[in-house]
C-alpha cells in the first residue's frame, strides 16, 4: 500500500473513533450544519498538514483553490501524484540496455 493511502486509512480510523466519542449533532438546524462544515474543513487541514514534505506542492495547490474540496478528493489528488512520481522513478531506474537486448535477438 502506498504512503498516501495508508496514511489516509489510519487517519480515517482515528476520526471514526473520535466520532464515536464526540458525535455530531443530529439535528438539521443551522448550527449543526455549520458544525459539520467546520469539521470537514478541519479534517481536510489535518490531512494536508500531515502529509510528508514531498507533498508540499500538492498541499499548496489544494489550499489555493477557491472551491473547498473534500478530504476524499484531496486524498485522491495526493495518491495520483504519488503514483505518477513512482512511475517516473521506475522509468528512470530501468536499464536502457534492456531495450537493446530485445532488438538484437
One Martini backbone bead per residue (centre of mass of N, CA, C, O) as a GRO file, in nm:
protein
  105
    1UNK     BB    1   0.098   0.035   0.022
    2UNK     BB    2   0.077   0.352  -0.003
    3UNK     BB    3   0.121   0.631   0.175
    4UNK     BB    4  -0.149   0.785   0.140
    5UNK     BB    5  -0.345   0.550   0.190
    6UNK     BB    6  -0.239   0.473   0.469
    7UNK     BB    7  -0.271   0.746   0.607
    8UNK     BB    8  -0.578   0.780   0.553
    9UNK     BB    9  -0.675   0.524   0.699
   10UNK     BB   10  -0.572   0.603   0.979
   11UNK     BB   11  -0.726   0.870   1.001
   12UNK     BB   12  -1.013   0.753   0.971
   13UNK     BB   13  -1.000   0.576   1.224
   14UNK     BB   14  -0.966   0.811   1.421
   15UNK     BB   15  -1.227   0.961   1.342
   16UNK     BB   16  -1.422   0.734   1.418
   17UNK     BB   17  -1.353   0.733   1.717
   18UNK     BB   18  -1.425   1.031   1.765
   19UNK     BB   19  -1.727   1.009   1.675
   20UNK     BB   20  -1.808   0.828   1.913
   21UNK     BB   21  -1.724   1.028   2.144
   22UNK     BB   22  -1.809   1.283   1.932
   23UNK     BB   23  -2.091   1.351   1.826
   24UNK     BB   24  -2.286   1.482   1.609
   25UNK     BB   25  -2.538   1.657   1.552
   26UNK     BB   26  -2.877   1.549   1.460
   27UNK     BB   27  -2.963   1.798   1.346
   28UNK     BB   28  -3.084   2.057   1.091
   29UNK     BB   29  -2.961   2.296   1.185
   30UNK     BB   30  -2.744   2.552   1.143
   31UNK     BB   31  -2.537   2.467   1.359
   32UNK     BB   32  -2.493   2.181   1.254
   33UNK     BB   33  -2.396   2.257   0.972
   34UNK     BB   34  -2.153   2.425   1.069
   35UNK     BB   35  -2.013   2.196   1.219
   36UNK     BB   36  -1.970   2.005   0.979
   37UNK     BB   37  -1.807   2.203   0.804
   38UNK     BB   38  -1.581   2.245   1.008
   39UNK     BB   39  -1.496   1.948   1.027
   40UNK     BB   40  -1.418   1.914   0.730
   41UNK     BB   41  -1.198   2.137   0.722
   42UNK     BB   42  -1.029   2.021   0.953
   43UNK     BB   43  -0.966   1.746   0.813
   44UNK     BB   44  -0.827   1.858   0.570
   45UNK     BB   45  -0.598   1.995   0.729
   46UNK     BB   46  -0.493   1.742   0.867
   47UNK     BB   47  -0.418   1.594   0.613
   48UNK     BB   48  -0.228   1.804   0.480
   49UNK     BB   49  -0.031   1.846   0.732
   50UNK     BB   50   0.049   1.522   0.737
   51UNK     BB   51   0.208   1.540   0.504
   52UNK     BB   52   0.469   1.522   0.346
   53UNK     BB   53   0.696   1.738   0.208
   54UNK     BB   54   0.665   1.619  -0.091
   55UNK     BB   55   0.349   1.750  -0.075
   56UNK     BB   56   0.357   2.066  -0.079
   57UNK     BB   57   0.241   2.136  -0.365
   58UNK     BB   58  -0.034   2.006  -0.315
   59UNK     BB   59  -0.118   2.166  -0.073
   60UNK     BB   60  -0.107   2.444  -0.210
   61UNK     BB   61  -0.305   2.382  -0.437
   62UNK     BB   62  -0.552   2.318  -0.258
   63UNK     BB   63  -0.550   2.588  -0.084
   64UNK     BB   64  -0.580   2.783  -0.354
   65UNK     BB   65  -0.855   2.714  -0.388
   66UNK     BB   66  -1.180   2.824  -0.400
   67UNK     BB   67  -1.275   2.543  -0.377
   68UNK     BB   68  -1.375   2.319  -0.156
   69UNK     BB   69  -1.258   2.014  -0.068
   70UNK     BB   70  -1.238   1.702   0.007
   71UNK     BB   71  -1.064   1.458   0.151
   72UNK     BB   72  -1.102   1.250  -0.072
   73UNK     BB   73  -0.998   1.434  -0.300
   74UNK     BB   74  -0.720   1.492  -0.178
   75UNK     BB   75  -0.629   1.199  -0.171
   76UNK     BB   76  -0.651   1.147  -0.475
   77UNK     BB   77  -0.445   1.356  -0.562
   78UNK     BB   78  -0.204   1.250  -0.396
   79UNK     BB   79  -0.206   0.958  -0.508
   80UNK     BB   80  -0.162   1.033  -0.803
   81UNK     BB   81   0.110   1.177  -0.764
   82UNK     BB   82   0.253   0.934  -0.640
   83UNK     BB   83   0.223   0.747  -0.887
   84UNK     BB   84   0.372   0.927  -1.087
   85UNK     BB   85   0.639   0.934  -0.933
   86UNK     BB   86   0.690   0.628  -0.935
   87UNK     BB   87   0.696   0.594  -1.244
   88UNK     BB   88   0.937   0.782  -1.294
   89UNK     BB   89   1.140   0.623  -1.126
   90UNK     BB   90   1.116   0.358  -1.283
   91UNK     BB   91   1.204   0.472  -1.557
   92UNK     BB   92   1.492   0.568  -1.458
   93UNK     BB   93   1.588   0.264  -1.354
   94UNK     BB   94   1.603   0.160  -1.617
   95UNK     BB   95   1.772  -0.024  -1.844
   96UNK     BB   96   1.860   0.063  -2.163
   97UNK     BB   97   1.980  -0.223  -2.256
   98UNK     BB   98   1.723  -0.393  -2.261
   99UNK     BB   99   1.618  -0.287  -2.535
  100UNK     BB  100   1.862  -0.387  -2.706
  101UNK     BB  101   1.836  -0.689  -2.657
  102UNK     BB  102   1.557  -0.724  -2.795
  103UNK     BB  103   1.660  -0.631  -3.088
  104UNK     BB  104   1.903  -0.852  -3.136
  105UNK     BB  105   1.708  -1.124  -3.148
   0.00000   0.00000   0.00000
